[in-house]
Amino acid sequence: MDSAKNLPVAVIGAGPVGLAAAAHLLERGLEPLILEAGTTAGAAIDQWRHIRLFSPWRFNLDAAAVRLLESAGWETPRPTALPYGGELVDNYLAPLAALPEIASRLQTGARVVAVTRAGMDKTHTRNRDTTPFTVRVEHADGETRDHTVAAVIDASGTWSRRNPLGTSGLPAIGEDTAAERISAPLPDVTGRDRAAFAGRRVLVVGAGHSAANTLTSLADLAREEPETRILWAVRGASAAKVYGGGDADGLPARGQLGGRVRRLVEAGKIELHTGFGISSLKSLDSHVTVEAADGRTLDADIVVPCTGFRPDLDNLREIRLELDPAVEAPRELGPLIDPEFHSCGTVPPHGARLLAHPDKDFYIVGMKSYGRAPTFLLATGYEQVRSVVAALAGDREAADTVQLELPETGVCSTDAGTSCDVPAAATAAGPDSGCCAAPEPVLVGFPTGLSHGRSGGN
C-alpha cells in the first residue's frame, strides 16, 4: 500500500471478522473505513440470535479486538461457555462497535454496491497495482457516494444470499412467486416469529444444522400449539447425517441435537420425506404445493429453507478475482474446503498468501472466503484478517507465519446453513463415518475429519 499510505482500508461488513480486521488495522497504525449494510454491527448474526453456537467463547473472540476491549475495562466471558448468537452480539460485537476507536470509523446502513480500481474497469492493466480502489456505497440517507481507499477487505459474509430450494443449484420453478410462503433461514419459531408458525403446516427443507435447530424448535412449539404440523424434506436417501453420533459425538451438544431429531422422527412428531429433490412450488390462496422431481407433492403453509448459502459476487464484477470453480472460494483455498471431498476439513493454516487475488491489496475473508463451503469457523476468520492486515502493513514475515489452534470440530458434509460455529449435525461415529472428533484443540493442518465428503458414499 505504499502508493496510498494516506488512504483508509475499506472493511466491508461489521460482523465478527470485519470488526476484527478493523482492530488489527488500528494496531498496525492503518485507518479502517468500516461499511456495514445493516443498521448495527453484527446485523446478520442478530437474525439468528436465538441459536447457540457449538464453539465456546475462547474460539469466538479475536485477540486484537479483545485487547481493544480490555483497554476500556471490558471483561472476557467465561472461555468454555457456549454463547447464543444474541450473546455474541450483545456481549462482544456491540461493545466493540461502541468503542470510540471503532464507532468513529463505522458507517451503518452503508451497502457496498461496487468495488473497482479508481478510473479503471477490470480490463485495464497499466499501473493497476498502484491505483487506489473506488468503493461505491448506497448510504442510509439515500445518497450514493464513492469512497477512495488503499485496500479492500471484504468480510460481508454470505447471509444475504441463501441457496435456492430447487435442485441443480437453480430456484425451483415457481420459487420466486412463492416468496411470501418462504421464511427466512433459521427463523425464531418459538419467539420473534412464533405467529407465522403456530398451528400451521411447516415444511423444513435441508439436511444440515439449520434444519436440525428449526425442527427441534418447531417440536417445542407444537407441544404448546398442537395444531402445528412439522414436515421435513431432504434430498438424500436418509437423514442419518443429521442424526449424528449421539453420545459418541465429540461435541456433546451437537450429539444431543441430532439424537433429539431422530427421536422426534421415530415418535411421529416430525414427518420425514427422503429423496425429495424439489422441482417446483405452486402458490395457492391458502398454501403452497411443493413438488419433488419424482412427482410426489407436499402441501405447506410455510416453507423454511435450510439449504445453505453462497457468496454474493455481483458487486465485485470489476475486480480481478481468481476463484475455485466449484466452491467460489479463492482458488488455492477451494480444494482444501470443498464439501464434495472434505467432511470436516483438513485445512492448513491460511492467510494473506492463500487468500490473495490478482488485484493486489484486495481480499475476501471470513465466511465469504469459503464460498459455498459450510465449514468456516470464526477463529479461522480471525487468523485470516491478522495475516491480511500484516501483509497490508508490509510485514510479510508476520503475514506468512500463520498459527491457529482449533477444536477438532466442524460441519460434516451437509446442506449446512451457516458455519461450523453454529450447531451442526455430525455423522455417525466410527473410523469411516466422517464424524468430527473430540473437542480438544489441535493445530489446523492435522486431520479434523475424513478427507472425503459427499463423494465418500454419504
Short mmCIF file of C-alpha atoms in Angstrom, two decimals:
data_model
loop_
_atom_site.label_atom_id
_atom_site.label_comp_id
_atom_site.label_asym_id
_atom_site.label_seq_id
_atom_site.Cartn_x
_atom_site.Cartn_y
_atom_site.Cartn_z
CA MET A 1 0.00 0.00 0.00
CA ASP A 2 3.00 2.33 -0.39
CA SER A 3 1.26 4.41 -3.05
CA ALA A 4 -1.80 5.01 -0.90
CA LYS A 5 -0.47 5.39 2.64
CA ASN A 6 -2.80 8.27 3.44
CA LEU A 7 -5.95 6.47 2.35
CA PRO A 8 -8.08 4.21 4.56
CA VAL A 9 -8.62 0.49 4.15
CA ALA A 10 -12.24 -0.38 3.40
CA VAL A 11 -13.64 -3.18 5.55
CA ILE A 12 -16.92 -4.44 4.14
CA GLY A 13 -19.09 -5.86 6.90
CA ALA A 14 -19.17 -5.21 10.66
CA GLY A 15 -19.62 -8.77 11.80
CA PRO A 16 -17.07 -10.58 13.97
CA VAL A 17 -14.44 -10.90 11.22
CA GLY A 18 -14.94 -7.39 9.86
CA LEU A 19 -14.57 -5.79 13.29
CA ALA A 20 -11.56 -8.00 13.98
CA ALA A 21 -10.00 -6.70 10.77
CA ALA A 22 -10.61 -3.14 11.95
CA ALA A 23 -8.98 -3.88 15.31
CA HIS A 24 -5.90 -5.32 13.63
CA LEU A 25 -5.69 -2.35 11.26
CA LEU A 26 -5.75 0.04 14.19
CA GLU A 27 -2.97 -1.88 15.93
CA ARG A 28 -0.88 -1.61 12.78
CA GLY A 29 -1.45 2.13 12.50
CA LEU A 30 -3.70 1.79 9.45
CA GLU A 31 -7.02 3.60 9.08
CA PRO A 32 -10.14 1.42 8.66
CA LEU A 33 -13.33 2.53 6.96
CA ILE A 34 -15.95 0.03 8.12
CA LEU A 35 -19.02 -0.25 5.90
CA GLU A 36 -21.98 -2.21 7.27
CA ALA A 37 -25.17 -2.70 5.26
CA GLY A 38 -27.25 -3.37 8.37
CA THR A 39 -28.36 -0.88 10.96
CA THR A 40 -25.98 -2.22 13.61
CA ALA A 41 -22.78 -4.21 13.91
CA GLY A 42 -23.46 -7.93 13.79
CA ALA A 43 -26.77 -7.37 11.99
CA ALA A 44 -26.67 -10.78 10.26
CA ILE A 45 -25.96 -12.69 13.47
CA ASP A 46 -28.77 -10.78 15.14
CA GLN A 47 -31.13 -12.59 12.76
CA TRP A 48 -30.22 -15.88 14.46
CA ARG A 49 -29.62 -14.58 17.96
CA HIS A 50 -31.76 -17.41 19.37
CA ILE A 51 -29.30 -20.07 18.17
CA ARG A 52 -26.50 -21.37 20.40
CA LEU A 53 -23.05 -21.88 18.92
CA PHE A 54 -21.11 -25.09 19.37
CA SER A 55 -17.72 -23.42 19.61
CA PRO A 56 -17.09 -21.87 23.06
CA TRP A 57 -16.23 -18.25 23.68
CA ARG A 58 -12.47 -18.86 23.53
CA PHE A 59 -12.76 -19.68 19.82
CA ASN A 60 -15.15 -16.81 19.08
CA LEU A 61 -13.01 -13.87 20.24
CA ASP A 62 -10.33 -12.14 18.21
CA ALA A 63 -7.12 -11.27 20.07
CA ALA A 64 -6.77 -7.72 18.74
CA ALA A 65 -10.44 -7.00 19.40
CA VAL A 66 -10.10 -8.33 22.95
CA ARG A 67 -7.05 -6.14 23.57
CA LEU A 68 -9.01 -3.11 22.41
CA LEU A 69 -11.99 -4.01 24.59
CA GLU A 70 -9.96 -4.80 27.68
CA SER A 71 -8.25 -1.42 27.47
CA ALA A 72 -11.72 0.03 28.03
CA GLY A 73 -12.48 -2.22 31.02
CA TRP A 74 -14.40 -4.98 29.22
CA GLU A 75 -14.48 -8.37 30.95
CA THR A 76 -13.93 -11.52 28.90
CA PRO A 77 -16.81 -14.04 29.01
CA ARG A 78 -16.16 -17.46 30.52
CA PRO A 79 -13.94 -19.12 27.88
CA THR A 80 -15.67 -22.51 27.96
CA ALA A 81 -19.26 -21.21 27.78
CA LEU A 82 -21.24 -21.71 24.59
CA PRO A 83 -22.77 -18.37 23.59
CA TYR A 84 -26.02 -17.78 21.78
CA GLY A 85 -25.87 -15.61 18.68
CA GLY A 86 -27.51 -12.84 20.66
CA GLU A 87 -24.84 -13.04 23.33
CA LEU A 88 -22.14 -12.83 20.68
CA VAL A 89 -23.74 -9.59 19.51
CA ASP A 90 -24.72 -8.08 22.86
CA ASN A 91 -21.66 -9.05 24.90
CA TYR A 92 -18.93 -8.75 22.27
CA LEU A 93 -19.77 -7.10 18.96
CA ALA A 94 -21.94 -4.27 20.30
CA PRO A 95 -19.38 -3.22 22.96
CA LEU A 96 -16.61 -3.46 20.36
CA ALA A 97 -18.54 -1.35 17.86
CA ALA A 98 -19.31 1.21 20.56
CA LEU A 99 -15.65 1.88 21.37
CA PRO A 100 -14.68 5.36 20.13
CA GLU A 101 -11.85 3.90 18.06
CA ILE A 102 -14.34 1.74 16.13
CA ALA A 103 -17.51 3.84 16.28
CA SER A 104 -15.80 6.84 14.68
CA ARG A 105 -14.85 4.68 11.70
CA LEU A 106 -18.06 2.64 11.36
CA GLN A 107 -20.79 3.57 8.90
CA THR A 108 -24.01 1.57 9.22
CA GLY A 109 -26.74 1.49 6.62
CA ALA A 110 -23.91 1.57 4.09
CA ARG A 111 -24.41 -1.04 1.38
CA VAL A 112 -21.47 -1.60 -0.94
CA VAL A 113 -22.80 -1.90 -4.48
CA ALA A 114 -19.49 -1.97 -6.38
CA VAL A 115 -15.73 -2.18 -5.93
CA THR A 116 -13.32 -1.20 -8.68
CA ARG A 117 -9.98 0.49 -9.32
CA ALA A 118 -10.27 4.26 -9.48
CA GLY A 119 -10.76 5.24 -13.12
CA MET A 120 -10.27 1.66 -14.38
CA ASP A 121 -12.52 -1.21 -15.26
CA LYS A 122 -11.16 -4.74 -14.90
CA THR A 123 -9.74 -4.79 -18.46
CA HIS A 124 -7.12 -2.10 -17.70
CA THR A 125 -3.72 -3.32 -16.51
CA ARG A 126 -1.23 -0.44 -16.68
CA ASN A 127 -0.46 0.94 -13.19
CA ARG A 128 -3.25 -1.21 -11.79
CA ASP A 129 -1.40 -2.34 -8.67
CA THR A 130 -0.61 1.23 -7.62
CA THR A 131 -4.07 2.65 -8.34
CA PRO A 132 -6.41 3.11 -5.34
CA PHE A 133 -9.76 1.40 -5.15
CA THR A 134 -13.14 3.04 -5.51
CA VAL A 135 -15.88 1.62 -3.29
CA ARG A 136 -19.37 2.74 -4.30
CA VAL A 137 -21.78 2.80 -1.37
CA GLU A 138 -25.51 3.35 -1.04
CA HIS A 139 -25.87 5.16 2.27
CA ALA A 140 -28.81 5.24 4.66
CA ASP A 141 -29.50 8.88 3.78
CA GLY A 142 -30.41 7.78 0.26
CA GLU A 143 -27.25 9.09 -1.36
CA THR A 144 -24.77 7.01 -3.32
CA ARG A 145 -21.18 8.02 -2.76
CA ASP A 146 -17.78 6.80 -3.93
CA HIS A 147 -15.04 6.25 -1.37
CA THR A 148 -11.38 6.12 -2.40
CA VAL A 149 -9.40 3.58 -0.40
CA ALA A 150 -5.97 1.97 -0.43
CA ALA A 151 -7.16 -1.62 0.01
CA VAL A 152 -10.32 -3.62 0.47
CA ILE A 153 -11.09 -6.40 2.95
CA ASP A 154 -14.45 -7.97 2.07
CA ALA A 155 -15.87 -9.58 5.21
CA SER A 156 -19.50 -9.26 4.17
CA GLY A 157 -20.37 -12.93 4.72
CA THR A 158 -23.00 -14.95 2.87
CA TRP A 159 -26.15 -14.45 4.95
CA SER A 160 -27.75 -12.20 2.35
CA ARG A 161 -27.85 -14.90 -0.34
CA ARG A 162 -29.27 -18.31 0.51
CA ASN A 163 -29.09 -21.28 -1.80
CA PRO A 164 -32.30 -21.97 -3.71
CA LEU A 165 -34.79 -24.70 -2.79
CA GLY A 166 -34.56 -26.32 -6.19
CA THR A 167 -32.09 -28.90 -7.34
CA SER A 168 -29.19 -28.27 -9.77
CA GLY A 169 -28.32 -25.05 -7.98
CA LEU A 170 -31.32 -23.28 -9.52
CA PRO A 171 -34.50 -21.98 -7.93
CA ALA A 172 -37.38 -24.39 -8.20
CA ILE A 173 -39.96 -23.42 -10.79
CA GLY A 174 -42.33 -21.04 -9.03
CA GLU A 175 -39.96 -20.42 -6.10
CA ASP A 176 -39.79 -16.69 -6.72
CA THR A 177 -43.55 -16.26 -6.90
CA ALA A 178 -43.95 -18.31 -3.71
CA ALA A 179 -41.69 -15.94 -1.77
CA GLU A 180 -44.44 -14.97 0.66
CA ARG A 181 -44.68 -18.61 1.73
CA ILE A 182 -40.92 -18.98 2.29
CA SER A 183 -39.46 -17.87 5.61
CA ALA A 184 -36.00 -16.55 6.36
CA PRO A 185 -33.36 -19.14 7.24
CA LEU A 186 -33.21 -20.01 10.96
CA PRO A 187 -36.49 -18.36 11.97
CA ASP A 188 -37.16 -17.86 15.68
CA VAL A 189 -40.24 -20.08 15.65
CA THR A 190 -40.82 -20.05 19.42
CA GLY A 191 -40.11 -16.34 19.86
CA ARG A 192 -39.99 -13.44 17.43
CA ASP A 193 -41.57 -15.37 14.52
CA ARG A 194 -43.97 -17.52 16.52
CA ALA A 195 -47.17 -16.15 15.00
CA ALA A 196 -46.09 -17.20 11.49
CA PHE A 197 -45.65 -20.85 12.53
CA ALA A 198 -48.05 -21.65 15.37
CA GLY A 199 -50.80 -24.06 14.30
CA ARG A 200 -49.59 -24.22 10.70
CA ARG A 201 -48.13 -26.84 8.36
CA VAL A 202 -44.41 -26.13 8.22
CA LEU A 203 -42.09 -27.74 5.68
CA VAL A 204 -38.41 -27.67 6.62
CA VAL A 205 -36.09 -28.28 3.66
CA GLY A 206 -32.47 -29.34 4.15
CA ALA A 207 -30.25 -31.79 5.99
CA GLY A 208 -27.88 -29.58 7.93
CA HIS A 209 -27.65 -27.92 11.30
CA SER A 210 -30.09 -25.15 10.36
CA ALA A 211 -32.71 -27.83 9.70
CA ALA A 212 -31.95 -29.64 12.95
CA ASN A 213 -32.31 -26.47 15.00
CA THR A 214 -35.52 -25.43 13.29
CA LEU A 215 -37.04 -28.90 13.65
CA THR A 216 -36.39 -29.11 17.38
CA SER A 217 -37.72 -25.58 17.89
CA LEU A 218 -40.86 -26.46 15.93
CA ALA A 219 -41.32 -29.52 18.14
CA ASP A 220 -41.20 -27.24 21.19
CA LEU A 221 -43.79 -25.01 19.55
CA ALA A 222 -46.02 -27.99 18.68
CA ARG A 223 -46.19 -29.01 22.34
CA GLU A 224 -47.86 -25.69 23.09
CA GLU A 225 -49.68 -25.39 19.75
CA PRO A 226 -50.82 -28.96 18.94
CA GLU A 227 -52.21 -27.99 15.53
CA THR A 228 -48.68 -27.30 14.32
CA ARG A 229 -47.63 -29.97 11.81
CA ILE A 230 -43.95 -30.48 11.02
CA LEU A 231 -42.84 -31.79 7.62
CA TRP A 232 -39.20 -32.38 6.73
CA ALA A 233 -37.83 -32.89 3.23
CA VAL A 234 -34.26 -33.99 2.45
CA ARG A 235 -32.68 -34.74 -0.91
CA GLY A 236 -30.71 -37.74 0.33
CA ALA A 237 -31.92 -41.28 0.86
CA SER A 238 -31.78 -40.91 4.66
CA ALA A 239 -31.34 -38.36 7.43
CA ALA A 240 -28.50 -40.27 9.11
CA LYS A 241 -26.06 -37.38 8.77
CA VAL A 242 -28.37 -35.11 10.72
CA TYR A 243 -28.86 -37.64 13.50
CA GLY A 244 -25.13 -37.83 14.09
CA GLY A 245 -23.13 -39.79 16.60
CA GLY A 246 -25.24 -39.21 19.69
CA ASP A 247 -23.28 -39.74 22.90
CA ALA A 248 -20.15 -40.56 20.87
CA ASP A 249 -20.07 -37.11 19.29
CA GLY A 250 -17.04 -35.04 20.19
CA LEU A 251 -19.26 -32.07 20.99
CA PRO A 252 -21.99 -33.26 23.37
CA ALA A 253 -24.47 -30.52 22.49
CA ARG A 254 -24.28 -31.45 18.82
CA GLY A 255 -24.79 -35.13 19.54
CA GLN A 256 -27.79 -34.30 21.68
CA LEU A 257 -29.30 -32.19 18.92
CA GLY A 258 -29.07 -34.96 16.33
CA GLY A 259 -30.34 -37.54 18.78
CA ARG A 260 -33.36 -35.43 19.58
CA VAL A 261 -34.24 -35.00 15.92
CA ARG A 262 -34.06 -38.80 15.45
CA ARG A 263 -36.35 -39.40 18.41
CA LEU A 264 -38.87 -36.85 17.16
CA VAL A 265 -38.99 -38.55 13.76
CA GLU A 266 -39.33 -42.02 15.31
CA ALA A 267 -42.13 -40.76 17.55
CA GLY A 268 -44.03 -39.36 14.59
CA LYS A 269 -43.68 -35.76 15.72
CA ILE A 270 -41.79 -34.94 12.52
CA GLU A 271 -42.92 -36.31 9.16
CA LEU A 272 -39.74 -37.11 7.22
CA HIS A 273 -39.67 -37.31 3.40
CA THR A 274 -36.38 -38.56 1.96
CA GLY A 275 -35.19 -38.40 -1.64
CA PHE A 276 -37.28 -35.25 -2.03
CA GLY A 277 -35.49 -33.05 -4.55
CA ILE A 278 -37.76 -30.07 -5.12
CA SER A 279 -38.66 -29.27 -8.72
CA SER A 280 -41.50 -26.75 -8.34
CA LEU A 281 -43.62 -24.71 -5.97
CA LYS A 282 -47.20 -23.74 -6.76
CA SER A 283 -48.69 -20.90 -4.77
CA LEU A 284 -52.38 -21.16 -3.91
CA ASP A 285 -54.59 -18.84 -1.89
CA SER A 286 -54.36 -20.96 1.25
CA HIS A 287 -51.00 -22.74 0.96
CA VAL A 288 -48.13 -23.76 -1.31
CA THR A 289 -47.78 -27.13 -3.02
CA VAL A 290 -44.20 -28.35 -3.22
CA GLU A 291 -43.47 -30.99 -5.85
CA ALA A 292 -40.48 -33.33 -5.97
CA ALA A 293 -38.72 -34.42 -9.13
CA ASP A 294 -40.39 -37.86 -8.83
CA GLY A 295 -43.87 -36.34 -8.73
CA ARG A 296 -44.59 -36.53 -5.01
CA THR A 297 -46.17 -33.42 -3.51
CA LEU A 298 -46.37 -31.82 -0.09
CA ASP A 299 -48.76 -29.07 0.96
CA ALA A 300 -47.48 -26.49 3.43
CA ASP A 301 -48.46 -23.14 4.83
CA ILE A 302 -44.86 -22.03 5.13
CA VAL A 303 -41.52 -23.38 3.90
CA VAL A 304 -38.26 -22.98 5.86
CA PRO A 305 -35.21 -23.02 3.55
CA CYS A 306 -32.26 -24.69 5.31
CA THR A 307 -30.29 -25.11 2.12
CA GLY A 308 -27.12 -23.18 2.91
CA PHE A 309 -25.67 -20.01 1.43
CA ARG A 310 -23.47 -18.78 -1.37
CA PRO A 311 -21.38 -15.61 -1.77
CA ASP A 312 -22.77 -12.53 -3.46
CA LEU A 313 -20.14 -11.62 -6.04
CA ASP A 314 -22.21 -9.15 -8.06
CA ASN A 315 -20.56 -6.06 -6.56
CA LEU A 316 -17.11 -7.42 -7.42
CA ARG A 317 -17.60 -7.60 -11.18
CA GLU A 318 -14.85 -5.03 -11.82
CA ILE A 319 -12.32 -6.72 -9.53
CA ARG A 320 -9.94 -9.31 -10.90
CA LEU A 321 -10.80 -12.38 -8.87
CA GLU A 322 -9.35 -15.85 -9.01
CA LEU A 323 -11.95 -18.26 -7.63
CA ASP A 324 -12.17 -22.01 -7.31
CA PRO A 325 -14.66 -23.14 -9.97
CA ALA A 326 -16.52 -25.43 -7.57
CA VAL A 327 -16.98 -23.61 -4.27
CA GLU A 328 -16.24 -20.00 -5.32
CA ALA A 329 -13.54 -19.59 -2.68
CA PRO A 330 -10.08 -18.20 -3.51
CA ARG A 331 -8.59 -20.64 -5.99
CA GLU A 332 -5.89 -22.07 -3.72
CA LEU A 333 -8.24 -22.43 -0.76
CA GLY A 334 -11.12 -24.04 -2.64
CA PRO A 335 -9.75 -27.59 -2.97
CA LEU A 336 -8.94 -27.65 0.76
CA ILE A 337 -12.53 -26.99 1.84
CA ASP A 338 -14.65 -28.48 -0.97
CA PRO A 339 -17.52 -30.35 0.80
CA GLU A 340 -17.56 -32.85 -2.05
CA PHE A 341 -14.29 -34.24 -0.73
CA HIS A 342 -13.94 -32.97 2.86
CA SER A 343 -16.30 -33.83 5.65
CA CYS A 344 -14.95 -31.52 8.35
CA GLY A 345 -11.97 -30.12 6.52
CA THR A 346 -8.27 -30.78 6.70
CA VAL A 347 -7.48 -27.12 6.21
CA PRO A 348 -3.94 -25.91 6.88
CA PRO A 349 -3.49 -22.51 8.48
CA HIS A 350 -4.01 -19.93 5.77
CA GLY A 351 -3.72 -16.21 5.47
CA ALA A 352 -2.92 -13.45 3.01
CA ARG A 353 -0.88 -15.50 0.58
CA LEU A 354 -3.60 -18.12 0.11
CA LEU A 355 -6.40 -15.53 0.06
CA ALA A 356 -4.80 -13.16 -2.47
CA HIS A 357 -6.45 -12.33 -5.79
CA PRO A 358 -4.92 -10.91 -8.98
CA ASP A 359 -5.99 -7.43 -7.85
CA LYS A 360 -3.30 -6.52 -5.32
CA ASP A 361 -4.49 -5.49 -1.83
CA PHE A 362 -7.96 -6.93 -2.32
CA TYR A 363 -9.01 -9.79 -0.03
CA ILE A 364 -12.17 -11.76 0.69
CA VAL A 365 -12.15 -13.06 4.26
CA GLY A 366 -14.46 -14.72 6.73
CA MET A 367 -17.45 -16.81 5.74
CA LYS A 368 -17.47 -15.31 2.25
CA SER A 369 -13.91 -16.55 1.67
CA TYR A 370 -15.24 -20.12 1.98
CA GLY A 371 -17.67 -19.53 -0.89
CA ARG A 372 -20.28 -22.27 -0.84
CA ALA A 373 -18.40 -24.48 1.62
CA PRO A 374 -20.10 -24.64 5.05
CA THR A 375 -17.06 -25.46 7.20
CA PHE A 376 -15.99 -22.00 8.30
CA LEU A 377 -15.05 -21.20 11.92
CA LEU A 378 -14.79 -17.72 13.40
CA ALA A 379 -11.30 -18.49 14.68
CA THR A 380 -10.26 -19.21 11.09
CA GLY A 381 -11.50 -15.79 10.03
CA TYR A 382 -9.65 -14.06 12.84
CA GLU A 383 -6.36 -15.59 11.76
CA GLN A 384 -7.15 -14.69 8.15
CA VAL A 385 -7.50 -10.99 8.94
CA ARG A 386 -4.47 -10.94 11.25
CA SER A 387 -2.40 -12.21 8.33
CA VAL A 388 -4.06 -9.98 5.74
CA VAL A 389 -3.54 -6.84 7.81
CA ALA A 390 0.10 -7.78 8.38
CA ALA A 391 0.52 -8.08 4.62
CA LEU A 392 -1.11 -4.70 4.04
CA ALA A 393 1.22 -3.19 6.62
CA GLY A 394 4.22 -4.60 4.78
CA ASP A 395 5.08 -7.20 7.43
CA ARG A 396 5.38 -10.20 5.13
CA GLU A 397 7.03 -12.36 7.79
CA ALA A 398 4.05 -11.97 10.14
CA ALA A 399 1.64 -12.43 7.25
CA ASP A 400 3.22 -15.75 6.30
CA THR A 401 3.62 -17.04 9.86
CA VAL A 402 0.14 -18.45 10.25
CA GLN A 403 -0.66 -20.23 13.51
CA LEU A 404 -4.08 -21.41 14.55
CA GLU A 405 -5.50 -23.71 17.18
CA LEU A 406 -8.99 -25.06 16.65
CA PRO A 407 -11.09 -27.80 18.17
CA GLU A 408 -11.42 -30.91 16.05
CA THR A 409 -14.91 -29.96 15.03
CA GLY A 410 -16.81 -28.86 12.01
CA VAL A 411 -19.75 -29.48 9.82
CA CYS A 412 -19.78 -32.94 8.33
CA SER A 413 -20.82 -32.71 4.68
CA THR A 414 -24.38 -31.43 4.89
CA ASP A 415 -26.55 -28.80 3.30
CA ALA A 416 -25.31 -26.58 6.09
CA GLY A 417 -26.92 -23.29 6.82
CA THR A 418 -24.29 -21.04 8.36
CA SER A 419 -20.90 -22.23 9.58
CA CYS A 420 -19.16 -24.69 11.86
CA ASP A 421 -19.64 -22.35 14.78
CA VAL A 422 -23.40 -22.76 14.71
CA PRO A 423 -24.80 -26.10 15.96
CA ALA A 424 -24.03 -28.73 13.39
CA ALA A 425 -25.17 -32.26 12.71
CA ALA A 426 -22.41 -34.86 12.78
CA THR A 427 -22.47 -38.19 11.03
CA ALA A 428 -22.41 -41.48 12.85
CA ALA A 429 -19.34 -42.14 14.95
CA GLY A 430 -16.69 -44.51 13.77
CA PRO A 431 -13.49 -44.57 11.75
CA ASP A 432 -15.32 -44.28 8.44
CA SER A 433 -18.13 -42.00 9.50
CA GLY A 434 -16.89 -38.52 8.62
CA CYS A 435 -17.68 -37.50 12.18
CA CYS A 436 -15.71 -34.75 13.75
CA ALA A 437 -13.54 -35.90 16.63
CA ALA A 438 -13.01 -34.74 20.19
CA PRO A 439 -13.16 -31.03 21.02
CA GLU A 440 -9.58 -30.70 22.23
CA PRO A 441 -7.72 -28.08 20.18
CA VAL A 442 -5.24 -29.10 17.54
CA LEU A 443 -3.20 -27.11 15.07
CA VAL A 444 -5.12 -26.80 11.88
CA GLY A 445 -3.39 -28.92 9.28
CA PHE A 446 -3.76 -32.04 11.36
CA PRO A 447 -6.78 -34.03 10.20
CA THR A 448 -10.06 -32.78 11.61
CA GLY A 449 -12.25 -35.26 9.78
CA LEU A 450 -12.27 -37.65 6.89
CA SER A 451 -10.76 -36.47 3.64
CA HIS A 452 -13.99 -37.22 1.83
CA GLY A 453 -17.41 -35.65 1.91
CA ARG A 454 -20.39 -36.28 -0.34
CA SER A 455 -18.18 -38.29 -2.69
CA GLY A 456 -17.48 -40.74 0.12
CA GLY A 457 -20.75 -42.53 -0.34
CA ASN A 458 -22.79 -40.43 2.09
#
